[in-house]
Amino acid sequence: MEFGGINNSINLAGNGGFTISGLTSGVAYVEPEEEPIQVIATEEGGFVNQYGDAVNDQGHLINEEGELINEDGLRVNENDVLIDEEDRPINENGVLIDENGTPINEDGSIREDVVNEDGTILNADGTTTGLDGSISYPDGRVMQPDGSMVHPDGTINHPDGAVTQPDGTYIEAEKKYGQPLITAESVSITDIKNSQSMIAMLDTMIQAVDSKRAELGAVQNRFSSTVNNLSSISENVAAARSRVRDADYAAETASLTSSQIIQQASSTILAQANQRPQAALQLLGS
């Protein structure tokens, strides 16, 4: 089973089912809203959230030692700021910072950029700017001038979302429509979090199908109305043409002749009626 991809598609053909694709193409990807964290007591005396992750009684993620961590598993303090082994606040590049997030040195002074002998710049945030404008991070990542990110294993993330794998394979960027791509290899319903994720994905596709059905139904109604209107026009034109082309010319001609004879006879009788008084007056006068 596959869900998501460029056009948000469901593919059940491999299981004797069906395929639905292109349902929500063009719909911008929207990050789902985060659910409120629930603190659930366990039989062992600890706590977990609704996703099965270990948390403290305030709902904050913790590791096996009970230390606060973030979603990436890195240690943080009560303010969700990364900390080092000595519990000092650091930034994502491992550089010490003060309460305002400003990089500092070990003695607490503000850390400044330093130009190395080879012309590279050691930045205050712990990164190094090369002569070509590239930026090297402490974890081994290198940001190229074109915006590409080169990882230590050789993977390259391009600005458009495409990826070049270490073996040189180029993978085109996927358009983010609906939910991210989930394949049969990554689908799991073994815990609460994954099961809820699958239910949410299926709900999204059901909504997409319902929306498409409503859209197609509206288009079908418009087509039906247009077809009915054209059918009525065609019927009226055919009736008019029939009255003209199917007329009985012999009967119509006989009717016209009869009407003309009656009109002429009426005129003759009227003329004779007008002459009779004149004849009577002439007889009286004589």
PDB file of C-alpha atoms in Angstrom:
ATOM      1  CA  MET A   1       0.000   0.000   0.000  1.00  0.00           C
ATOM      2  CA  GLU A   2       1.295   3.438  -0.874  1.00  0.00           C
ATOM      3  CA  PHE A   3       0.020   6.810   0.266  1.00  0.00           C
ATOM      4  CA  GLY A   4       1.113  10.331  -0.631  1.00  0.00           C
ATOM      5  CA  GLY A   5       3.760  11.106  -3.229  1.00  0.00           C
ATOM      6  CA  ILE A   6       3.638  13.862  -5.812  1.00  0.00           C
ATOM      7  CA  ASN A   7      -0.113  13.695  -6.373  1.00  0.00           C
ATOM      8  CA  ASN A   8      -1.289  12.145  -3.113  1.00  0.00           C
ATOM      9  CA  SER A   9      -2.155   8.669  -4.337  1.00  0.00           C
ATOM     10  CA  ILE A  10      -3.351   5.406  -2.865  1.00  0.00           C
ATOM     11  CA  ASN A  11      -2.214   2.228  -4.602  1.00  0.00           C
ATOM     12  CA  LEU A  12      -3.891  -1.024  -3.596  1.00  0.00           C
ATOM     13  CA  ALA A  13      -3.538  -2.682  -6.989  1.00  0.00           C
ATOM     14  CA  GLY A  14      -0.872  -5.027  -5.682  1.00  0.00           C
ATOM     15  CA  ASN A  15      -3.364  -6.453  -3.225  1.00  0.00           C
ATOM     16  CA  GLY A  16      -6.097  -6.976  -5.786  1.00  0.00           C
ATOM     17  CA  GLY A  17      -7.567  -3.592  -4.977  1.00  0.00           C
ATOM     18  CA  PHE A  18      -7.576  -0.316  -6.841  1.00  0.00           C
ATOM     19  CA  THR A  19      -5.524   2.805  -7.478  1.00  0.00           C
ATOM     20  CA  ILE A  20      -6.529   6.401  -6.775  1.00  0.00           C
ATOM     21  CA  SER A  21      -4.150   9.125  -7.887  1.00  0.00           C
ATOM     22  CA  GLY A  22      -4.075  12.835  -8.579  1.00  0.00           C
ATOM     23  CA  LEU A  23      -6.771  13.551  -6.026  1.00  0.00           C
ATOM     24  CA  THR A  24      -5.264  16.626  -4.441  1.00  0.00           C
ATOM     25  CA  SER A  25      -2.673  17.734  -6.962  1.00  0.00           C
ATOM     26  CA  GLY A  26      -1.949  21.403  -6.521  1.00  0.00           C
ATOM     27  CA  VAL A  27      -3.099  21.559  -2.938  1.00  0.00           C
ATOM     28  CA  ALA A  28      -0.357  23.017  -0.790  1.00  0.00           C
ATOM     29  CA  TYR A  29       1.094  20.917   1.983  1.00  0.00           C
ATOM     30  CA  VAL A  30      -0.155  21.935   5.425  1.00  0.00           C
ATOM     31  CA  GLU A  31       1.609  20.824   8.582  1.00  0.00           C
ATOM     32  CA  PRO A  32      -0.883  19.111  10.903  1.00  0.00           C
ATOM     33  CA  GLU A  33      -1.531  20.835  14.196  1.00  0.00           C
ATOM     34  CA  GLU A  34       0.230  19.299  17.181  1.00  0.00           C
ATOM     35  CA  GLU A  35      -1.952  17.467  19.653  1.00  0.00           C
ATOM     36  CA  PRO A  36      -1.828  18.442  23.336  1.00  0.00           C
ATOM     37  CA  ILE A  37       0.570  16.176  25.191  1.00  0.00           C
ATOM     38  CA  GLN A  38      -1.161  13.607  27.397  1.00  0.00           C
ATOM     39  CA  VAL A  39       0.612  12.208  30.456  1.00  0.00           C
ATOM     40  CA  ILE A  40      -0.297   8.528  30.919  1.00  0.00           C
ATOM     41  CA  ALA A  41       0.886   6.594  33.971  1.00  0.00           C
ATOM     42  CA  THR A  42       2.466   3.180  33.362  1.00  0.00           C
ATOM     43  CA  GLU A  43       2.417   0.061  35.520  1.00  0.00           C
ATOM     44  CA  GLU A  44       6.149   0.475  36.167  1.00  0.00           C
ATOM     45  CA  GLY A  45       5.551   3.832  37.845  1.00  0.00           C
ATOM     46  CA  GLY A  46       6.698   6.062  34.986  1.00  0.00           C
ATOM     47  CA  PHE A  47       4.818   8.099  32.433  1.00  0.00           C
ATOM     48  CA  VAL A  48       4.379   8.064  28.657  1.00  0.00           C
ATOM     49  CA  ASN A  49       2.575  10.343  26.232  1.00  0.00           C
ATOM     50  CA  GLN A  50      -0.140   9.313  23.787  1.00  0.00           C
ATOM     51  CA  TYR A  51       2.568   8.311  21.299  1.00  0.00           C
ATOM     52  CA  GLY A  52       4.272   5.902  23.708  1.00  0.00           C
ATOM     53  CA  ASP A  53       7.334   8.120  24.340  1.00  0.00           C
ATOM     54  CA  ALA A  54       8.738   8.306  27.850  1.00  0.00           C
ATOM     55  CA  VAL A  55       7.939  11.622  29.570  1.00  0.00           C
ATOM     56  CA  ASN A  56       8.093  13.088  33.066  1.00  0.00           C
ATOM     57  CA  ASP A  57       5.062  14.133  35.082  1.00  0.00           C
ATOM     58  CA  GLN A  58       5.036  17.483  33.221  1.00  0.00           C
ATOM     59  CA  GLY A  59       4.861  15.744  29.842  1.00  0.00           C
ATOM     60  CA  HIS A  60       8.445  16.592  28.784  1.00  0.00           C
ATOM     61  CA  LEU A  61      10.437  13.965  26.885  1.00  0.00           C
ATOM     62  CA  ILE A  62      13.111  12.199  28.921  1.00  0.00           C
ATOM     63  CA  ASN A  63      15.809   9.610  28.221  1.00  0.00           C
ATOM     64  CA  GLU A  64      16.563   6.384  30.117  1.00  0.00           C
ATOM     65  CA  GLU A  65      18.439   8.352  32.766  1.00  0.00           C
ATOM     66  CA  GLY A  66      15.477  10.655  33.301  1.00  0.00           C
ATOM     67  CA  GLU A  67      17.239  13.641  31.683  1.00  0.00           C
ATOM     68  CA  LEU A  68      15.243  16.089  29.595  1.00  0.00           C
ATOM     69  CA  ILE A  69      15.661  15.636  25.847  1.00  0.00           C
ATOM     70  CA  ASN A  70      14.177  17.130  22.661  1.00  0.00           C
ATOM     71  CA  GLU A  71      12.533  15.272  19.766  1.00  0.00           C
ATOM     72  CA  ASP A  72      15.973  14.507  18.306  1.00  0.00           C
ATOM     73  CA  GLY A  73      17.077  12.838  21.546  1.00  0.00           C
ATOM     74  CA  LEU A  74      19.537  15.624  22.481  1.00  0.00           C
ATOM     75  CA  ARG A  75      19.804  16.787  26.088  1.00  0.00           C
ATOM     76  CA  VAL A  76      18.111  20.097  26.898  1.00  0.00           C
ATOM     77  CA  ASN A  77      17.371  22.188  29.990  1.00  0.00           C
ATOM     78  CA  GLU A  78      14.021  23.305  31.386  1.00  0.00           C
ATOM     79  CA  ASN A  79      13.801  25.982  28.668  1.00  0.00           C
ATOM     80  CA  ASP A  80      14.335  23.425  25.857  1.00  0.00           C
ATOM     81  CA  VAL A  81      17.814  24.863  25.181  1.00  0.00           C
ATOM     82  CA  LEU A  82      20.533  22.390  24.195  1.00  0.00           C
ATOM     83  CA  ILE A  83      23.151  21.712  26.870  1.00  0.00           C
ATOM     84  CA  ASP A  84      26.615  20.150  26.837  1.00  0.00           C
ATOM     85  CA  GLU A  85      28.060  17.481  29.128  1.00  0.00           C
ATOM     86  CA  GLU A  86      28.520  20.113  31.846  1.00  0.00           C
ATOM     87  CA  ASP A  87      24.882  21.228  31.488  1.00  0.00           C
ATOM     88  CA  ARG A  88      25.919  24.552  29.931  1.00  0.00           C
ATOM     89  CA  PRO A  89      23.615  26.005  27.230  1.00  0.00           C
ATOM     90  CA  ILE A  90      24.892  25.597  23.671  1.00  0.00           C
ATOM     91  CA  ASN A  91      23.535  26.257  20.182  1.00  0.00           C
ATOM     92  CA  GLU A  92      22.907  23.662  17.477  1.00  0.00           C
ATOM     93  CA  ASN A  93      26.561  23.858  16.457  1.00  0.00           C
ATOM     94  CA  GLY A  94      27.806  23.020  19.940  1.00  0.00           C
ATOM     95  CA  VAL A  95      29.019  26.548  20.753  1.00  0.00           C
ATOM     96  CA  LEU A  96      28.488  27.954  24.249  1.00  0.00           C
ATOM     97  CA  ILE A  97      25.820  30.662  24.415  1.00  0.00           C
ATOM     98  CA  ASP A  98      24.522  33.087  27.033  1.00  0.00           C
ATOM     99  CA  GLU A  99      20.904  33.590  28.108  1.00  0.00           C
ATOM    100  CA  ASN A 100      20.280  35.658  24.942  1.00  0.00           C
ATOM    101  CA  GLY A 101      21.638  32.965  22.607  1.00  0.00           C
ATOM    102  CA  THR A 102      24.837  34.922  21.837  1.00  0.00           C
ATOM    103  CA  PRO A 103      27.942  32.718  21.287  1.00  0.00           C
ATOM    104  CA  ILE A 104      30.475  33.096  24.098  1.00  0.00           C
ATOM    105  CA  ASN A 105      33.927  31.819  24.976  1.00  0.00           C
ATOM    106  CA  GLU A 106      34.789  29.597  27.948  1.00  0.00           C
ATOM    107  CA  ASP A 107      35.411  32.685  30.092  1.00  0.00           C
ATOM    108  CA  GLY A 108      31.979  34.128  29.257  1.00  0.00           C
ATOM    109  CA  SER A 109      33.233  36.820  26.866  1.00  0.00           C
ATOM    110  CA  ILE A 110      31.447  37.366  23.539  1.00  0.00           C
ATOM    111  CA  ARG A 111      32.840  35.062  20.879  1.00  0.00           C
ATOM    112  CA  GLU A 112      33.932  36.837  17.693  1.00  0.00           C
ATOM    113  CA  ASP A 113      34.770  35.666  14.199  1.00  0.00           C
ATOM    114  CA  VAL A 114      38.414  34.788  13.665  1.00  0.00           C
ATOM    115  CA  VAL A 115      40.289  34.848  10.333  1.00  0.00           C
ATOM    116  CA  ASN A 116      42.591  31.843   9.998  1.00  0.00           C
ATOM    117  CA  GLU A 117      45.981  31.899   8.314  1.00  0.00           C
ATOM    118  CA  ASP A 118      44.605  30.179   5.203  1.00  0.00           C
ATOM    119  CA  GLY A 119      41.957  32.903   4.783  1.00  0.00           C
ATOM    120  CA  THR A 120      39.036  30.871   6.102  1.00  0.00           C
ATOM    121  CA  ILE A 121      36.873  32.413   8.813  1.00  0.00           C
ATOM    122  CA  LEU A 122      36.052  30.710  12.088  1.00  0.00           C
ATOM    123  CA  ASN A 123      32.601  32.116  12.856  1.00  0.00           C
ATOM    124  CA  ALA A 124      31.283  32.821  16.308  1.00  0.00           C
ATOM    125  CA  ASP A 125      28.529  30.222  15.860  1.00  0.00           C
ATOM    126  CA  GLY A 126      31.114  27.461  15.441  1.00  0.00           C
ATOM    127  CA  THR A 127      30.943  27.213  11.645  1.00  0.00           C
ATOM    128  CA  THR A 128      33.816  27.882   9.246  1.00  0.00           C
ATOM    129  CA  THR A 129      33.445  29.956   6.085  1.00  0.00           C
ATOM    130  CA  GLY A 130      35.702  28.766   3.262  1.00  0.00           C
ATOM    131  CA  LEU A 131      37.382  30.814   0.548  1.00  0.00           C
ATOM    132  CA  ASP A 132      34.691  29.790  -1.952  1.00  0.00           C
ATOM    133  CA  GLY A 133      31.896  30.935   0.374  1.00  0.00           C
ATOM    134  CA  SER A 134      31.037  27.440   1.596  1.00  0.00           C
ATOM    135  CA  ILE A 135      30.134  26.970   5.274  1.00  0.00           C
ATOM    136  CA  SER A 136      31.406  23.977   7.223  1.00  0.00           C
ATOM    137  CA  TYR A 137      29.561  22.836  10.360  1.00  0.00           C
ATOM    138  CA  PRO A 138      31.111  21.104  13.359  1.00  0.00           C
ATOM    139  CA  ASP A 139      29.174  17.887  12.627  1.00  0.00           C
ATOM    140  CA  GLY A 140      30.838  17.592   9.197  1.00  0.00           C
ATOM    141  CA  ARG A 141      28.116  19.090   7.022  1.00  0.00           C
ATOM    142  CA  VAL A 142      29.137  21.596   4.335  1.00  0.00           C
ATOM    143  CA  MET A 143      26.807  24.201   2.870  1.00  0.00           C
ATOM    144  CA  GLN A 144      27.837  24.950  -0.711  1.00  0.00           C
ATOM    145  CA  PRO A 145      27.532  28.475  -2.217  1.00  0.00           C
ATOM    146  CA  ASP A 146      24.542  27.307  -4.323  1.00  0.00           C
ATOM    147  CA  GLY A 147      22.663  26.281  -1.175  1.00  0.00           C
ATOM    148  CA  SER A 148      23.317  22.534  -1.461  1.00  0.00           C
ATOM    149  CA  MET A 149      24.076  20.688   1.775  1.00  0.00           C
ATOM    150  CA  VAL A 150      26.792  18.000   1.582  1.00  0.00           C
ATOM    151  CA  HIS A 151      26.633  15.458   4.421  1.00  0.00           C
ATOM    152  CA  PRO A 152      29.592  13.483   5.770  1.00  0.00           C
ATOM    153  CA  ASP A 153      28.346  10.276   4.115  1.00  0.00           C
ATOM    154  CA  GLY A 154      28.365  11.974   0.701  1.00  0.00           C
ATOM    155  CA  THR A 155      24.638  12.620   0.449  1.00  0.00           C
ATOM    156  CA  ILE A 156      23.787  15.988  -1.150  1.00  0.00           C
ATOM    157  CA  ASN A 157      20.525  17.809  -0.477  1.00  0.00           C
ATOM    158  CA  HIS A 158      19.838  20.312  -3.248  1.00  0.00           C
ATOM    159  CA  PRO A 159      17.906  23.576  -2.694  1.00  0.00           C
ATOM    160  CA  ASP A 160      14.957  22.361  -4.795  1.00  0.00           C
ATOM    161  CA  GLY A 161      14.504  19.315  -2.564  1.00  0.00           C
ATOM    162  CA  ALA A 162      16.283  16.847  -4.849  1.00  0.00           C
ATOM    163  CA  VAL A 163      18.808  14.433  -3.353  1.00  0.00           C
ATOM    164  CA  THR A 164      22.030  12.973  -4.719  1.00  0.00           C
ATOM    165  CA  GLN A 165      22.897   9.732  -2.942  1.00  0.00           C
ATOM    166  CA  PRO A 166      26.495   8.683  -2.126  1.00  0.00           C
ATOM    167  CA  ASP A 167      26.547   6.313  -5.123  1.00  0.00           C
ATOM    168  CA  GLY A 168      25.628   9.189  -7.449  1.00  0.00           C
ATOM    169  CA  THR A 169      21.939   8.326  -7.819  1.00  0.00           C
ATOM    170  CA  TYR A 170      19.885  11.488  -8.362  1.00  0.00           C
ATOM    171  CA  ILE A 171      16.402  11.565  -6.863  1.00  0.00           C
ATOM    172  CA  GLU A 172      14.102  14.322  -8.066  1.00  0.00           C
ATOM    173  CA  ALA A 173      12.260  16.451  -5.547  1.00  0.00           C
ATOM    174  CA  GLU A 174       8.751  15.442  -4.591  1.00  0.00           C
ATOM    175  CA  LYS A 175       6.078  18.134  -4.401  1.00  0.00           C
ATOM    176  CA  LYS A 176       4.708  18.366  -0.897  1.00  0.00           C
ATOM    177  CA  TYR A 177       0.976  17.896  -1.304  1.00  0.00           C
ATOM    178  CA  GLY A 178      -1.092  16.598   1.583  1.00  0.00           C
ATOM    179  CA  GLN A 179       0.744  14.245   3.923  1.00  0.00           C
ATOM    180  CA  PRO A 180       4.367  13.093   3.342  1.00  0.00           C
ATOM    181  CA  LEU A 181       4.986   9.914   1.354  1.00  0.00           C
ATOM    182  CA  ILE A 182       4.380   6.716   3.316  1.00  0.00           C
ATOM    183  CA  THR A 183       5.240   3.378   1.727  1.00  0.00           C
ATOM    184  CA  ALA A 184       4.668  -0.212   2.728  1.00  0.00           C
ATOM    185  CA  GLU A 185       8.201  -0.369   4.146  1.00  0.00           C
ATOM    186  CA  SER A 186       7.603   2.549   6.530  1.00  0.00           C
ATOM    187  CA  VAL A 187       3.991   1.849   7.517  1.00  0.00           C
ATOM    188  CA  SER A 188       3.567   0.377  10.969  1.00  0.00           C
ATOM    189  CA  ILE A 189       0.623  -0.039  13.320  1.00  0.00           C
ATOM    190  CA  THR A 190       2.601  -1.589  16.151  1.00  0.00           C
ATOM    191  CA  ASP A 191       2.186   1.404  18.458  1.00  0.00           C
ATOM    192  CA  ILE A 192      -0.312   4.170  19.176  1.00  0.00           C
ATOM    193  CA  LYS A 193       1.607   6.871  17.312  1.00  0.00           C
ATOM    194  CA  ASN A 194       1.912   4.961  14.026  1.00  0.00           C
ATOM    195  CA  SER A 195      -1.674   3.716  14.216  1.00  0.00           C
ATOM    196  CA  GLN A 196      -2.992   7.248  14.695  1.00  0.00           C
ATOM    197  CA  SER A 197      -0.803   8.391  11.815  1.00  0.00           C
ATOM    198  CA  MET A 198      -2.292   5.737   9.520  1.00  0.00           C
ATOM    199  CA  ILE A 199      -5.827   6.655  10.568  1.00  0.00           C
ATOM    200  CA  ALA A 200      -5.071  10.336   9.894  1.00  0.00           C
ATOM    201  CA  MET A 201      -3.717   9.479   6.427  1.00  0.00           C
ATOM    202  CA  LEU A 202      -6.770   7.405   5.548  1.00  0.00           C
ATOM    203  CA  ASP A 203      -9.049  10.201   6.780  1.00  0.00           C
ATOM    204  CA  THR A 204      -7.175  12.627   4.547  1.00  0.00           C
ATOM    205  CA  MET A 205      -7.650  10.416   1.491  1.00  0.00           C
ATOM    206  CA  ILE A 206     -11.338   9.873   2.286  1.00  0.00           C
ATOM    207  CA  GLN A 207     -11.781  13.641   2.462  1.00  0.00           C
ATOM    208  CA  ALA A 208      -9.947  13.966  -0.842  1.00  0.00           C
ATOM    209  CA  VAL A 209     -12.224  11.378  -2.483  1.00  0.00           C
ATOM    210  CA  ASP A 210     -15.340  13.077  -1.083  1.00  0.00           C
ATOM    211  CA  SER A 211     -14.132  16.460  -2.308  1.00  0.00           C
ATOM    212  CA  LYS A 212     -13.405  15.098  -5.790  1.00  0.00           C
ATOM    213  CA  ARG A 213     -16.797  13.349  -5.936  1.00  0.00           C
ATOM    214  CA  ALA A 214     -18.543  16.602  -5.012  1.00  0.00           C
ATOM    215  CA  GLU A 215     -16.553  18.463  -7.656  1.00  0.00           C
ATOM    216  CA  LEU A 216     -17.348  15.878 -10.344  1.00  0.00           C
ATOM    217  CA  GLY A 217     -21.012  15.847  -9.276  1.00  0.00           C
ATOM    218  CA  ALA A 218     -21.261  19.611  -9.717  1.00  0.00           C
ATOM    219  CA  VAL A 219     -19.658  19.371 -13.165  1.00  0.00           C
ATOM    220  CA  GLN A 220     -22.023  16.535 -14.107  1.00  0.00           C
ATOM    221  CA  ASN A 221     -25.043  18.618 -13.048  1.00  0.00           C
ATOM    222  CA  ARG A 222     -23.876  21.502 -15.223  1.00  0.00           C
ATOM    223  CA  PHE A 223     -23.401  19.150 -18.157  1.00  0.00           C
ATOM    224  CA  SER A 224     -26.865  17.652 -17.625  1.00  0.00           C
ATOM    225  CA  SER A 225     -28.460  21.109 -17.591  1.00  0.00           C
ATOM    226  CA  THR A 226     -26.630  22.083 -20.775  1.00  0.00           C
ATOM    227  CA  VAL A 227     -27.615  18.823 -22.499  1.00  0.00           C
ATOM    228  CA  ASN A 228     -31.283  19.317 -21.575  1.00  0.00           C
ATOM    229  CA  ASN A 229     -31.240  22.895 -22.883  1.00  0.00           C
ATOM    230  CA  LEU A 230     -29.638  21.863 -26.164  1.00  0.00           C
ATOM    231  CA  SER A 231     -32.110  18.996 -26.517  1.00  0.00           C
ATOM    232  CA  SER A 232     -35.041  21.418 -26.126  1.00  0.00           C
ATOM    233  CA  ILE A 233     -33.580  23.775 -28.742  1.00  0.00           C
ATOM    234  CA  SER A 234     -33.002  20.878 -31.134  1.00  0.00           C
ATOM    235  CA  GLU A 235     -36.601  19.674 -30.668  1.00  0.00           C
ATOM    236  CA  ASN A 236     -38.045  23.127 -31.370  1.00  0.00           C
ATOM    237  CA  VAL A 237     -35.921  23.549 -34.499  1.00  0.00           C
ATOM    238  CA  ALA A 238     -36.945  20.094 -35.743  1.00  0.00           C
ATOM    239  CA  ALA A 239     -40.648  20.887 -35.185  1.00  0.00           C
ATOM    240  CA  ALA A 240     -40.391  24.160 -37.097  1.00  0.00           C
ATOM    241  CA  ARG A 241     -38.537  22.492 -39.936  1.00  0.00           C
ATOM    242  CA  SER A 242     -41.166  19.736 -40.040  1.00  0.00           C
ATOM    243  CA  ARG A 243     -44.008  22.236 -40.321  1.00  0.00           C
ATOM    244  CA  VAL A 244     -42.290  23.852 -43.312  1.00  0.00           C
ATOM    245  CA  ARG A 245     -40.983  20.810 -45.170  1.00  0.00           C
ATOM    246  CA  ASP A 246     -43.862  18.392 -44.464  1.00  0.00           C
ATOM    247  CA  ALA A 247     -46.731  20.697 -45.663  1.00  0.00           C
ATOM    248  CA  ASP A 248     -49.366  19.162 -48.161  1.00  0.00           C
ATOM    249  CA  TYR A 249     -48.975  21.534 -51.138  1.00  0.00           C
ATOM    250  CA  ALA A 250     -51.986  20.086 -53.035  1.00  0.00           C
ATOM    251  CA  ALA A 251     -54.333  20.619 -50.103  1.00  0.00           C
ATOM    252  CA  GLU A 252     -52.939  24.064 -49.412  1.00  0.00           C
ATOM    253  CA  THR A 253     -53.267  25.036 -53.092  1.00  0.00           C
ATOM    254  CA  ALA A 254     -56.899  23.795 -53.208  1.00  0.00           C
ATOM    255  CA  SER A 255     -57.649  25.737 -50.039  1.00  0.00           C
ATOM    256  CA  LEU A 256     -56.099  28.879 -51.540  1.00  0.00           C
ATOM    257  CA  THR A 257     -58.111  28.474 -54.777  1.00  0.00           C
ATOM    258  CA  SER A 258     -61.322  27.934 -52.827  1.00  0.00           C
ATOM    259  CA  SER A 259     -60.688  31.066 -50.808  1.00  0.00           C
ATOM    260  CA  GLN A 260     -60.032  33.097 -53.948  1.00  0.00           C
ATOM    261  CA  ILE A 261     -63.260  31.845 -55.632  1.00  0.00           C
ATOM    262  CA  ILE A 262     -65.340  32.677 -52.571  1.00  0.00           C
ATOM    263  CA  GLN A 263     -63.815  36.147 -52.449  1.00  0.00           C
ATOM    264  CA  GLN A 264     -64.504  36.780 -56.147  1.00  0.00           C
ATOM    265  CA  ALA A 265     -68.085  35.460 -55.838  1.00  0.00           C
ATOM    266  CA  SER A 266     -68.719  37.705 -52.896  1.00  0.00           C
ATOM    267  CA  SER A 267     -67.498  40.703 -54.891  1.00  0.00           C
ATOM    268  CA  THR A 268     -69.762  39.812 -57.846  1.00  0.00           C
ATOM    269  CA  ILE A 269     -72.853  39.387 -55.665  1.00  0.00           C
ATOM    270  CA  LEU A 270     -72.148  42.678 -53.940  1.00  0.00           C
ATOM    271  CA  ALA A 271     -71.881  44.457 -57.281  1.00  0.00           C
ATOM    272  CA  GLN A 272     -75.170  43.007 -58.490  1.00  0.00           C
ATOM    273  CA  ALA A 273     -76.869  43.973 -55.245  1.00  0.00           C
ATOM    274  CA  ASN A 274     -75.739  47.536 -55.745  1.00  0.00           C
ATOM    275  CA  GLN A 275     -77.138  47.600 -59.333  1.00  0.00           C
ATOM    276  CA  ARG A 276     -80.701  46.428 -58.512  1.00  0.00           C
ATOM    277  CA  PRO A 277     -81.857  49.682 -56.757  1.00  0.00           C
ATOM    278  CA  GLN A 278     -80.597  51.691 -59.714  1.00  0.00           C
ATOM    279  CA  ALA A 279     -82.693  49.535 -62.104  1.00  0.00           C
ATOM    280  CA  ALA A 280     -85.814  50.052 -59.999  1.00  0.00           C
ATOM    281  CA  LEU A 281     -85.353  53.809 -59.968  1.00  0.00           C
ATOM    282  CA  GLN A 282     -84.940  53.895 -63.731  1.00  0.00           C
ATOM    283  CA  LEU A 283     -88.253  52.009 -64.182  1.00  0.00           C
ATOM    284  CA  LEU A 284     -90.052  54.476 -61.899  1.00  0.00           C
ATOM    285  CA  GLY A 285     -88.614  57.397 -63.757  1.00  0.00           C
ATOM    286  CA  SER A 286     -89.768  56.182 -67.109  1.00  0.00           C
TER     287      SER A 286
END
